[in-house]
mmCIF file with all atom_site columns, C-alpha atoms and ligand atoms in Angstrom:
data_model
loop_
_atom_site.group_PDB
_atom_site.id
_atom_site.type_symbol
_atom_site.label_atom_id
_atom_site.label_alt_id
_atom_site.label_comp_id
_atom_site.label_asym_id
_atom_site.label_entity_id
_atom_site.label_seq_id
_atom_site.pdbx_PDB_ins_code
_atom_site.Cartn_x
_atom_site.Cartn_y
_atom_site.Cartn_z
_atom_site.occupancy
_atom_site.B_iso_or_equiv
_atom_site.pdbx_formal_charge
_atom_site.auth_seq_id
_atom_site.auth_comp_id
_atom_site.auth_asym_id
_atom_site.auth_atom_id
_atom_site.pdbx_PDB_model_num
ATOM   1   C CA . UNK A 1 1   ? -19.767 5.600  11.026 1.00 75.00 ? 1   UNK A CA 1
ATOM   2   C CA . UNK A 1 2   ? -18.147 3.118  9.086  1.00 81.00 ? 2   UNK A CA 1
ATOM   3   C CA . UNK A 1 3   ? -15.222 5.543  8.473  1.00 89.00 ? 3   UNK A CA 1
ATOM   4   C CA . UNK A 1 4   ? -11.692 4.959  9.994  1.00 95.00 ? 4   UNK A CA 1
ATOM   5   C CA . UNK A 1 5   ? -9.767  7.715  10.377 1.00 96.00 ? 5   UNK A CA 1
ATOM   6   C CA . UNK A 1 6   ? -6.200  7.592  9.809  1.00 97.00 ? 6   UNK A CA 1
ATOM   7   C CA . UNK A 1 7   ? -4.098  10.346 11.396 1.00 98.00 ? 7   UNK A CA 1
ATOM   8   C CA . UNK A 1 8   ? -0.093  10.035 9.337  1.00 98.00 ? 8   UNK A CA 1
ATOM   9   C CA . UNK A 1 9   ? 2.128   12.664 8.859  1.00 98.00 ? 9   UNK A CA 1
ATOM   10  C CA . UNK A 1 10  ? 5.789   13.352 11.239 1.00 98.00 ? 10  UNK A CA 1
ATOM   11  C CA . UNK A 1 11  ? 6.726   12.130 14.079 1.00 98.00 ? 11  UNK A CA 1
ATOM   12  C CA . UNK A 1 12  ? 6.088   15.327 16.127 1.00 97.00 ? 12  UNK A CA 1
ATOM   13  C CA . UNK A 1 13  ? 2.794   16.871 14.046 1.00 97.00 ? 13  UNK A CA 1
ATOM   14  C CA . UNK A 1 14  ? 0.847   15.262 16.567 1.00 96.00 ? 14  UNK A CA 1
ATOM   15  C CA . UNK A 1 15  ? -1.216  11.871 15.408 1.00 98.00 ? 15  UNK A CA 1
ATOM   16  C CA . UNK A 1 16  ? -0.988  10.564 18.883 1.00 97.00 ? 16  UNK A CA 1
ATOM   17  C CA . UNK A 1 17  ? -3.437  14.050 20.888 1.00 97.00 ? 17  UNK A CA 1
ATOM   18  C CA . UNK A 1 18  ? -5.567  14.236 18.018 1.00 98.00 ? 18  UNK A CA 1
ATOM   19  C CA . UNK A 1 19  ? -5.980  10.780 17.669 1.00 98.00 ? 19  UNK A CA 1
ATOM   20  C CA . UNK A 1 20  ? -6.740  10.474 21.694 1.00 98.00 ? 20  UNK A CA 1
ATOM   21  C CA . UNK A 1 21  ? -9.724  13.302 21.021 1.00 98.00 ? 21  UNK A CA 1
ATOM   22  C CA . UNK A 1 22  ? -10.835 12.398 18.197 1.00 97.00 ? 22  UNK A CA 1
ATOM   23  C CA . UNK A 1 23  ? -11.550 8.938  19.719 1.00 97.00 ? 23  UNK A CA 1
ATOM   24  C CA . UNK A 1 24  ? -13.345 10.880 23.063 1.00 97.00 ? 24  UNK A CA 1
ATOM   25  C CA . UNK A 1 25  ? -15.318 13.006 21.751 1.00 96.00 ? 25  UNK A CA 1
ATOM   26  C CA . UNK A 1 26  ? -16.828 11.201 18.143 1.00 96.00 ? 26  UNK A CA 1
ATOM   27  C CA . UNK A 1 27  ? -16.803 8.015  21.048 1.00 96.00 ? 27  UNK A CA 1
ATOM   28  C CA . UNK A 1 28  ? -14.851 5.228  18.717 1.00 97.00 ? 28  UNK A CA 1
ATOM   29  C CA . UNK A 1 29  ? -12.575 2.710  19.011 1.00 97.00 ? 29  UNK A CA 1
ATOM   30  C CA . UNK A 1 30  ? -8.954  4.066  19.612 1.00 97.00 ? 30  UNK A CA 1
ATOM   31  C CA . UNK A 1 31  ? -6.099  2.015  17.438 1.00 97.00 ? 31  UNK A CA 1
ATOM   32  C CA . UNK A 1 32  ? -2.206  3.033  17.222 1.00 97.00 ? 32  UNK A CA 1
ATOM   33  C CA . UNK A 1 33  ? 0.087   1.339  15.860 1.00 97.00 ? 33  UNK A CA 1
ATOM   34  C CA . UNK A 1 34  ? 2.819   1.937  17.272 1.00 98.00 ? 34  UNK A CA 1
ATOM   35  C CA . UNK A 1 35  ? 1.426   0.196  20.698 1.00 97.00 ? 35  UNK A CA 1
ATOM   36  C CA . UNK A 1 36  ? -0.083  -2.384 18.768 1.00 97.00 ? 36  UNK A CA 1
ATOM   37  C CA . UNK A 1 37  ? 3.951   -3.312 17.524 1.00 98.00 ? 37  UNK A CA 1
ATOM   38  C CA . UNK A 1 38  ? 4.734   -2.240 20.737 1.00 98.00 ? 38  UNK A CA 1
ATOM   39  C CA . UNK A 1 39  ? 2.317   -4.949 21.956 1.00 98.00 ? 39  UNK A CA 1
ATOM   40  C CA . UNK A 1 40  ? 2.787   -7.598 19.216 1.00 97.00 ? 40  UNK A CA 1
ATOM   41  C CA . UNK A 1 41  ? 7.253   -7.690 20.567 1.00 97.00 ? 41  UNK A CA 1
ATOM   42  C CA . UNK A 1 42  ? 6.689   -7.420 24.029 1.00 98.00 ? 42  UNK A CA 1
ATOM   43  C CA . UNK A 1 43  ? 8.912   -4.248 23.886 1.00 97.00 ? 43  UNK A CA 1
ATOM   44  C CA . UNK A 1 44  ? 9.139   -0.618 23.262 1.00 98.00 ? 44  UNK A CA 1
ATOM   45  C CA . UNK A 1 45  ? 9.771   1.725  20.096 1.00 98.00 ? 45  UNK A CA 1
ATOM   46  C CA . UNK A 1 46  ? 13.075  2.729  21.053 1.00 97.00 ? 46  UNK A CA 1
ATOM   47  C CA . UNK A 1 47  ? 14.298  -1.919 22.139 1.00 98.00 ? 47  UNK A CA 1
ATOM   48  C CA . UNK A 1 48  ? 12.411  -2.719 18.726 1.00 98.00 ? 48  UNK A CA 1
ATOM   49  C CA . UNK A 1 49  ? 15.376  -0.474 17.478 1.00 98.00 ? 49  UNK A CA 1
ATOM   50  C CA . UNK A 1 50  ? 18.519  -1.284 19.498 1.00 97.00 ? 50  UNK A CA 1
ATOM   51  C CA . UNK A 1 51  ? 17.662  -4.883 19.659 1.00 98.00 ? 51  UNK A CA 1
ATOM   52  C CA . UNK A 1 52  ? 16.963  -6.136 15.666 1.00 97.00 ? 52  UNK A CA 1
ATOM   53  C CA . UNK A 1 53  ? 17.317  -2.560 13.656 1.00 98.00 ? 53  UNK A CA 1
ATOM   54  C CA . UNK A 1 54  ? 14.510  -0.895 11.361 1.00 98.00 ? 54  UNK A CA 1
ATOM   55  C CA . UNK A 1 55  ? 13.846  -2.559 8.783  1.00 98.00 ? 55  UNK A CA 1
ATOM   56  C CA . UNK A 1 56  ? 12.603  -6.041 11.149 1.00 98.00 ? 56  UNK A CA 1
ATOM   57  C CA . UNK A 1 57  ? 10.168  -2.383 13.261 1.00 98.00 ? 57  UNK A CA 1
ATOM   58  C CA . UNK A 1 58  ? 8.310   -1.553 9.628  1.00 98.00 ? 58  UNK A CA 1
ATOM   59  C CA . UNK A 1 59  ? 7.988   -5.544 8.745  1.00 98.00 ? 59  UNK A CA 1
ATOM   60  C CA . UNK A 1 60  ? 5.801   -5.813 12.591 1.00 98.00 ? 60  UNK A CA 1
ATOM   61  C CA . UNK A 1 61  ? 4.156   -2.172 10.651 1.00 98.00 ? 61  UNK A CA 1
ATOM   62  C CA . UNK A 1 62  ? 3.058   -3.697 8.242  1.00 98.00 ? 62  UNK A CA 1
ATOM   63  C CA . UNK A 1 63  ? 1.702   -6.765 9.483  1.00 98.00 ? 63  UNK A CA 1
ATOM   64  C CA . UNK A 1 64  ? -0.045  -4.315 12.410 1.00 97.00 ? 64  UNK A CA 1
ATOM   65  C CA . UNK A 1 65  ? -1.995  -2.712 9.688  1.00 96.00 ? 65  UNK A CA 1
ATOM   66  C CA . UNK A 1 66  ? -2.289  -5.607 7.724  1.00 96.00 ? 66  UNK A CA 1
ATOM   67  C CA . UNK A 1 67  ? -4.645  -6.682 10.722 1.00 95.00 ? 67  UNK A CA 1
ATOM   68  C CA . UNK A 1 68  ? -6.919  -3.608 11.458 1.00 91.00 ? 68  UNK A CA 1
ATOM   69  C CA . UNK A 1 69  ? -7.274  -2.907 8.290  1.00 86.00 ? 69  UNK A CA 1
ATOM   70  C CA . UNK A 1 70  ? -10.649 -4.678 8.474  1.00 86.00 ? 70  UNK A CA 1
ATOM   71  C CA . UNK A 1 71  ? -11.719 -3.018 11.390 1.00 89.00 ? 71  UNK A CA 1
ATOM   72  C CA . UNK A 1 72  ? -14.558 -0.396 10.736 1.00 91.00 ? 72  UNK A CA 1
ATOM   73  C CA . UNK A 1 73  ? -15.329 2.750  12.591 1.00 94.00 ? 73  UNK A CA 1
ATOM   74  C CA . UNK A 1 74  ? -11.719 3.838  14.714 1.00 96.00 ? 74  UNK A CA 1
ATOM   75  C CA . UNK A 1 75  ? -9.249  6.568  14.468 1.00 97.00 ? 75  UNK A CA 1
ATOM   76  C CA . UNK A 1 76  ? -6.467  4.172  13.568 1.00 97.00 ? 76  UNK A CA 1
ATOM   77  C CA . UNK A 1 77  ? -2.564  6.972  15.030 1.00 97.00 ? 77  UNK A CA 1
ATOM   78  C CA . UNK A 1 78  ? 0.181   5.676  12.474 1.00 98.00 ? 78  UNK A CA 1
ATOM   79  C CA . UNK A 1 79  ? 3.277   5.947  12.879 1.00 98.00 ? 79  UNK A CA 1
ATOM   80  C CA . UNK A 1 80  ? 5.479   8.604  10.762 1.00 98.00 ? 80  UNK A CA 1
ATOM   81  C CA . UNK A 1 81  ? 7.477   5.923  8.385  1.00 98.00 ? 81  UNK A CA 1
ATOM   82  C CA . UNK A 1 82  ? 4.213   4.736  7.893  1.00 98.00 ? 82  UNK A CA 1
ATOM   83  C CA . UNK A 1 83  ? 4.274   5.930  3.986  1.00 98.00 ? 83  UNK A CA 1
ATOM   84  C CA . UNK A 1 84  ? 7.145   4.662  2.879  1.00 98.00 ? 84  UNK A CA 1
ATOM   85  C CA . UNK A 1 85  ? 6.634   1.511  1.952  1.00 98.00 ? 85  UNK A CA 1
ATOM   86  C CA . UNK A 1 86  ? 4.205   1.017  -1.532 1.00 98.00 ? 86  UNK A CA 1
ATOM   87  C CA . UNK A 1 87  ? 2.354   -1.771 0.450  1.00 98.00 ? 87  UNK A CA 1
ATOM   88  C CA . UNK A 1 88  ? 1.340   0.012  3.485  1.00 98.00 ? 88  UNK A CA 1
ATOM   89  C CA . UNK A 1 89  ? 0.240   2.443  0.427  1.00 97.00 ? 89  UNK A CA 1
ATOM   90  C CA . UNK A 1 90  ? -1.196  -1.022 -0.317 1.00 96.00 ? 90  UNK A CA 1
ATOM   91  C CA . UNK A 1 91  ? -3.104  -1.820 3.017  1.00 96.00 ? 91  UNK A CA 1
ATOM   92  C CA . UNK A 1 92  ? -4.217  1.375  3.379  1.00 95.00 ? 92  UNK A CA 1
ATOM   93  C CA . UNK A 1 93  ? -6.080  2.524  -0.213 1.00 92.00 ? 93  UNK A CA 1
ATOM   94  C CA . UNK A 1 94  ? -7.371  -1.297 0.283  1.00 90.00 ? 94  UNK A CA 1
ATOM   95  C CA . UNK A 1 95  ? -10.397 -0.441 1.146  1.00 86.00 ? 95  UNK A CA 1
ATOM   96  C CA . UNK A 1 96  ? -12.767 2.815  0.614  1.00 86.00 ? 96  UNK A CA 1
ATOM   97  C CA . UNK A 1 97  ? -13.560 3.033  4.254  1.00 89.00 ? 97  UNK A CA 1
ATOM   98  C CA . UNK A 1 98  ? -10.776 4.740  4.945  1.00 93.00 ? 98  UNK A CA 1
ATOM   99  C CA . UNK A 1 99  ? -10.151 8.215  5.143  1.00 95.00 ? 99  UNK A CA 1
ATOM   100 C CA . UNK A 1 100 ? -6.674  9.659  5.018  1.00 97.00 ? 100 UNK A CA 1
ATOM   101 C CA . UNK A 1 101 ? -5.230  12.635 7.463  1.00 98.00 ? 101 UNK A CA 1
ATOM   102 C CA . UNK A 1 102 ? -2.670  13.655 7.021  1.00 98.00 ? 102 UNK A CA 1
ATOM   103 C CA . UNK A 1 103 ? -1.233  16.631 9.754  1.00 98.00 ? 103 UNK A CA 1
ATOM   104 C CA . UNK A 1 104 ? 2.001   18.497 9.021  1.00 98.00 ? 104 UNK A CA 1
ATOM   105 C CA . UNK A 1 105 ? 4.423   20.808 10.506 1.00 98.00 ? 105 UNK A CA 1
ATOM   106 C CA . UNK A 1 106 ? 7.519   22.449 9.006  1.00 98.00 ? 106 UNK A CA 1
ATOM   107 C CA . UNK A 1 107 ? 10.584  20.851 10.127 1.00 98.00 ? 107 UNK A CA 1
ATOM   108 C CA . UNK A 1 108 ? 11.641  23.519 12.929 1.00 98.00 ? 108 UNK A CA 1
ATOM   109 C CA . UNK A 1 109 ? 8.095   23.325 14.577 1.00 98.00 ? 109 UNK A CA 1
ATOM   110 C CA . UNK A 1 110 ? 8.620   19.734 14.684 1.00 98.00 ? 110 UNK A CA 1
ATOM   111 C CA . UNK A 1 111 ? 12.480  19.937 16.165 1.00 98.00 ? 111 UNK A CA 1
ATOM   112 C CA . UNK A 1 112 ? 11.008  22.023 18.776 1.00 97.00 ? 112 UNK A CA 1
ATOM   113 C CA . UNK A 1 113 ? 8.067   19.650 19.815 1.00 96.00 ? 113 UNK A CA 1
ATOM   114 C CA . UNK A 1 114 ? 10.381  17.069 20.001 1.00 97.00 ? 114 UNK A CA 1
ATOM   115 C CA . UNK A 1 115 ? 14.100  18.522 21.502 1.00 93.00 ? 115 UNK A CA 1
ATOM   116 C CA . UNK A 1 116 ? 13.774  16.580 24.364 1.00 90.00 ? 116 UNK A CA 1
ATOM   117 C CA . UNK A 1 117 ? 12.124  14.052 23.614 1.00 94.00 ? 117 UNK A CA 1
ATOM   118 C CA . UNK A 1 118 ? 14.117  10.127 23.856 1.00 95.00 ? 118 UNK A CA 1
ATOM   119 C CA . UNK A 1 119 ? 11.449  7.280  22.304 1.00 96.00 ? 119 UNK A CA 1
ATOM   120 C CA . UNK A 1 120 ? 12.510  8.025  18.403 1.00 97.00 ? 120 UNK A CA 1
ATOM   121 C CA . UNK A 1 121 ? 14.871  6.581  17.485 1.00 97.00 ? 121 UNK A CA 1
ATOM   122 C CA . UNK A 1 122 ? 15.676  8.058  14.357 1.00 98.00 ? 122 UNK A CA 1
ATOM   123 C CA . UNK A 1 123 ? 16.363  10.980 16.210 1.00 97.00 ? 123 UNK A CA 1
ATOM   124 C CA . UNK A 1 124 ? 18.865  9.999  18.469 1.00 97.00 ? 124 UNK A CA 1
ATOM   125 C CA . UNK A 1 125 ? 21.485  11.399 16.212 1.00 97.00 ? 125 UNK A CA 1
ATOM   126 C CA . UNK A 1 126 ? 24.496  14.858 16.663 1.00 96.00 ? 126 UNK A CA 1
ATOM   127 C CA . UNK A 1 127 ? 22.388  16.902 14.927 1.00 97.00 ? 127 UNK A CA 1
ATOM   128 C CA . UNK A 1 128 ? 18.217  16.061 15.016 1.00 97.00 ? 128 UNK A CA 1
ATOM   129 C CA . UNK A 1 129 ? 17.301  19.254 13.709 1.00 98.00 ? 129 UNK A CA 1
ATOM   130 C CA . UNK A 1 130 ? 19.601  18.208 10.420 1.00 98.00 ? 130 UNK A CA 1
ATOM   131 C CA . UNK A 1 131 ? 18.258  14.556 10.134 1.00 98.00 ? 131 UNK A CA 1
ATOM   132 C CA . UNK A 1 132 ? 14.639  15.674 10.186 1.00 98.00 ? 132 UNK A CA 1
ATOM   133 C CA . UNK A 1 133 ? 14.798  17.861 8.100  1.00 98.00 ? 133 UNK A CA 1
ATOM   134 C CA . UNK A 1 134 ? 16.701  15.231 5.667  1.00 98.00 ? 134 UNK A CA 1
ATOM   135 C CA . UNK A 1 135 ? 13.038  12.723 6.211  1.00 98.00 ? 135 UNK A CA 1
ATOM   136 C CA . UNK A 1 136 ? 11.256  15.878 6.085  1.00 98.00 ? 136 UNK A CA 1
ATOM   137 C CA . UNK A 1 137 ? 12.218  16.432 2.289  1.00 98.00 ? 137 UNK A CA 1
ATOM   138 C CA . UNK A 1 138 ? 12.680  12.593 1.351  1.00 98.00 ? 138 UNK A CA 1
ATOM   139 C CA . UNK A 1 139 ? 8.547   12.219 2.816  1.00 98.00 ? 139 UNK A CA 1
ATOM   140 C CA . UNK A 1 140 ? 7.476   15.436 2.726  1.00 98.00 ? 140 UNK A CA 1
ATOM   141 C CA . UNK A 1 141 ? 5.195   14.506 -1.038 1.00 98.00 ? 141 UNK A CA 1
ATOM   142 C CA . UNK A 1 142 ? 4.253   10.591 1.072  1.00 98.00 ? 142 UNK A CA 1
ATOM   143 C CA . UNK A 1 143 ? 2.195   12.848 3.105  1.00 98.00 ? 143 UNK A CA 1
ATOM   144 C CA . UNK A 1 144 ? 1.166   14.494 0.690  1.00 98.00 ? 144 UNK A CA 1
ATOM   145 C CA . UNK A 1 145 ? -0.645  11.691 -1.265 1.00 97.00 ? 145 UNK A CA 1
ATOM   146 C CA . UNK A 1 146 ? -3.115  12.177 2.174  1.00 97.00 ? 146 UNK A CA 1
ATOM   147 C CA . UNK A 1 147 ? -6.937  12.626 1.429  1.00 95.00 ? 147 UNK A CA 1
ATOM   148 C CA . UNK A 1 148 ? -6.771  15.571 3.934  1.00 96.00 ? 148 UNK A CA 1
ATOM   149 C CA . UNK A 1 149 ? -4.197  17.814 4.796  1.00 97.00 ? 149 UNK A CA 1
ATOM   150 C CA . UNK A 1 150 ? -4.190  20.088 7.677  1.00 98.00 ? 150 UNK A CA 1
ATOM   151 C CA . UNK A 1 151 ? -0.803  22.180 8.163  1.00 98.00 ? 151 UNK A CA 1
ATOM   152 C CA . UNK A 1 152 ? -0.574  22.264 12.371 1.00 97.00 ? 152 UNK A CA 1
ATOM   153 C CA . UNK A 1 153 ? 1.800   24.784 13.477 1.00 97.00 ? 153 UNK A CA 1
ATOM   154 C CA . UNK A 1 154 ? -0.127  26.972 14.450 1.00 97.00 ? 154 UNK A CA 1
ATOM   155 C CA . UNK A 1 155 ? -2.584  25.548 15.457 1.00 97.00 ? 155 UNK A CA 1
ATOM   156 C CA . UNK A 1 156 ? -3.756  24.303 19.207 1.00 96.00 ? 156 UNK A CA 1
ATOM   157 C CA . UNK A 1 157 ? -4.806  20.747 19.153 1.00 96.00 ? 157 UNK A CA 1
ATOM   158 C CA . UNK A 1 158 ? -8.731  21.785 20.283 1.00 97.00 ? 158 UNK A CA 1
ATOM   159 C CA . UNK A 1 159 ? -8.426  23.583 16.607 1.00 97.00 ? 159 UNK A CA 1
ATOM   160 C CA . UNK A 1 160 ? -7.397  20.456 14.704 1.00 97.00 ? 160 UNK A CA 1
ATOM   161 C CA . UNK A 1 161 ? -9.538  18.460 16.102 1.00 97.00 ? 161 UNK A CA 1
ATOM   162 C CA . UNK A 1 162 ? -11.854 20.508 15.251 1.00 96.00 ? 162 UNK A CA 1
ATOM   163 C CA . UNK A 1 163 ? -11.446 21.382 11.547 1.00 96.00 ? 163 UNK A CA 1
ATOM   164 C CA . UNK A 1 164 ? -10.642 17.173 10.883 1.00 96.00 ? 164 UNK A CA 1
ATOM   165 C CA . UNK A 1 165 ? -14.838 16.767 12.014 1.00 94.00 ? 165 UNK A CA 1
ATOM   166 C CA . UNK A 1 166 ? -15.573 19.321 9.857  1.00 93.00 ? 166 UNK A CA 1
ATOM   167 C CA . UNK A 1 167 ? -13.107 18.099 6.793  1.00 92.00 ? 167 UNK A CA 1
ATOM   168 C CA . UNK A 1 168 ? -14.988 14.035 7.647  1.00 88.00 ? 168 UNK A CA 1
ATOM   169 C CA . UNK A 1 169 ? -18.345 14.717 7.220  1.00 71.00 ? 169 UNK A CA 1
ATOM   170 C CA . UNK A 1 170 ? -19.221 12.445 9.309  1.00 52.00 ? 170 UNK A CA 1
HETATM 171 C C1 . LIG B 2 .   ? 9.128   6.317  12.944 1.00 51.57 ? 201 LIG B C1 1
HETATM 172 C C2 . LIG B 2 .   ? 7.941   7.429  14.003 1.00 51.57 ? 201 LIG B C2 1
HETATM 173 C C3 . LIG B 2 .   ? 7.671   7.024  15.586 1.00 51.57 ? 201 LIG B C3 1
HETATM 174 C C4 . LIG B 2 .   ? 7.580   5.369  15.379 1.00 51.57 ? 201 LIG B C4 1
HETATM 175 C C5 . LIG B 2 .   ? 9.615   5.249  14.460 1.00 51.57 ? 201 LIG B C5 1
HETATM 176 C C6 . LIG B 2 .   ? 9.463   5.964  13.850 1.00 51.57 ? 201 LIG B C6 1
HETATM 177 C C7 . LIG B 2 .   ? 9.222   7.533  11.117 1.00 51.57 ? 201 LIG B C7 1
HETATM 178 O O1 . LIG B 2 .   ? 6.434   7.326  15.254 1.00 51.57 ? 201 LIG B O1 1
HETATM 179 O O2 . LIG B 2 .   ? 7.089   5.055  14.414 1.00 51.57 ? 201 LIG B O2 1
HETATM 180 O O3 . LIG B 2 .   ? 10.387  5.549  15.901 1.00 51.57 ? 201 LIG B O3 1
HETATM 181 O O4 . LIG B 2 .   ? 9.153   6.299  10.801 1.00 51.57 ? 201 LIG B O4 1
HETATM 182 O O5 . LIG B 2 .   ? 8.778   8.273  11.604 1.00 51.57 ? 201 LIG B O5 1
HETATM 183 P P1 . LIG B 2 .   ? 5.540   8.635  15.781 1.00 51.57 ? 201 LIG B P1 1
HETATM 184 O O6 . LIG B 2 .   ? 5.522   9.449  13.996 1.00 51.57 ? 201 LIG B O6 1
HETATM 185 O O7 . LIG B 2 .   ? 3.987   8.436  15.931 1.00 51.57 ? 201 LIG B O7 1
HETATM 186 O O8 . LIG B 2 .   ? 6.505   9.490  16.733 1.00 51.57 ? 201 LIG B O8 1
#
């Protein structure tokens, strides 16, 4: 397969776990932009945000995207904020081998899934639900620009994986 399956979507929509299952099932290598950023920086995401701030994190995110753009036949999980920069869209749309899949979920679902999470710096605030709603409102339209959009609120991971495989029609 020539295509790269690129998973996009808000935090807590299941990109990482769906990416892992897709990669196993289709026997394709998996790249996770957050992991690649951590390797590059030699630090965890919370530490990068803490020590250098979000702007620097976003620069690393764009660098990592540039590095993986030439790959073929792999699954790529991206961080939830990858949709924010036009530059990232230019990279993601720069060749026809990228198949962009947005995993969506309602803010209530995201809140439930991430309630005790400490690994997302943007949600370490007094009212995480309010923050999720605010970010979701700003980003929703951007996620909808993907080639396919799947609402995951009522789906188990396996069902999401099956739907993706179905739509990609390998
Ligand atoms: C972010 C999402 C995170 C990570 C960072 C910022 C965002 O990735 O890249 O904390 O801005 O939505 P996940 O979507 O994998 O949680």
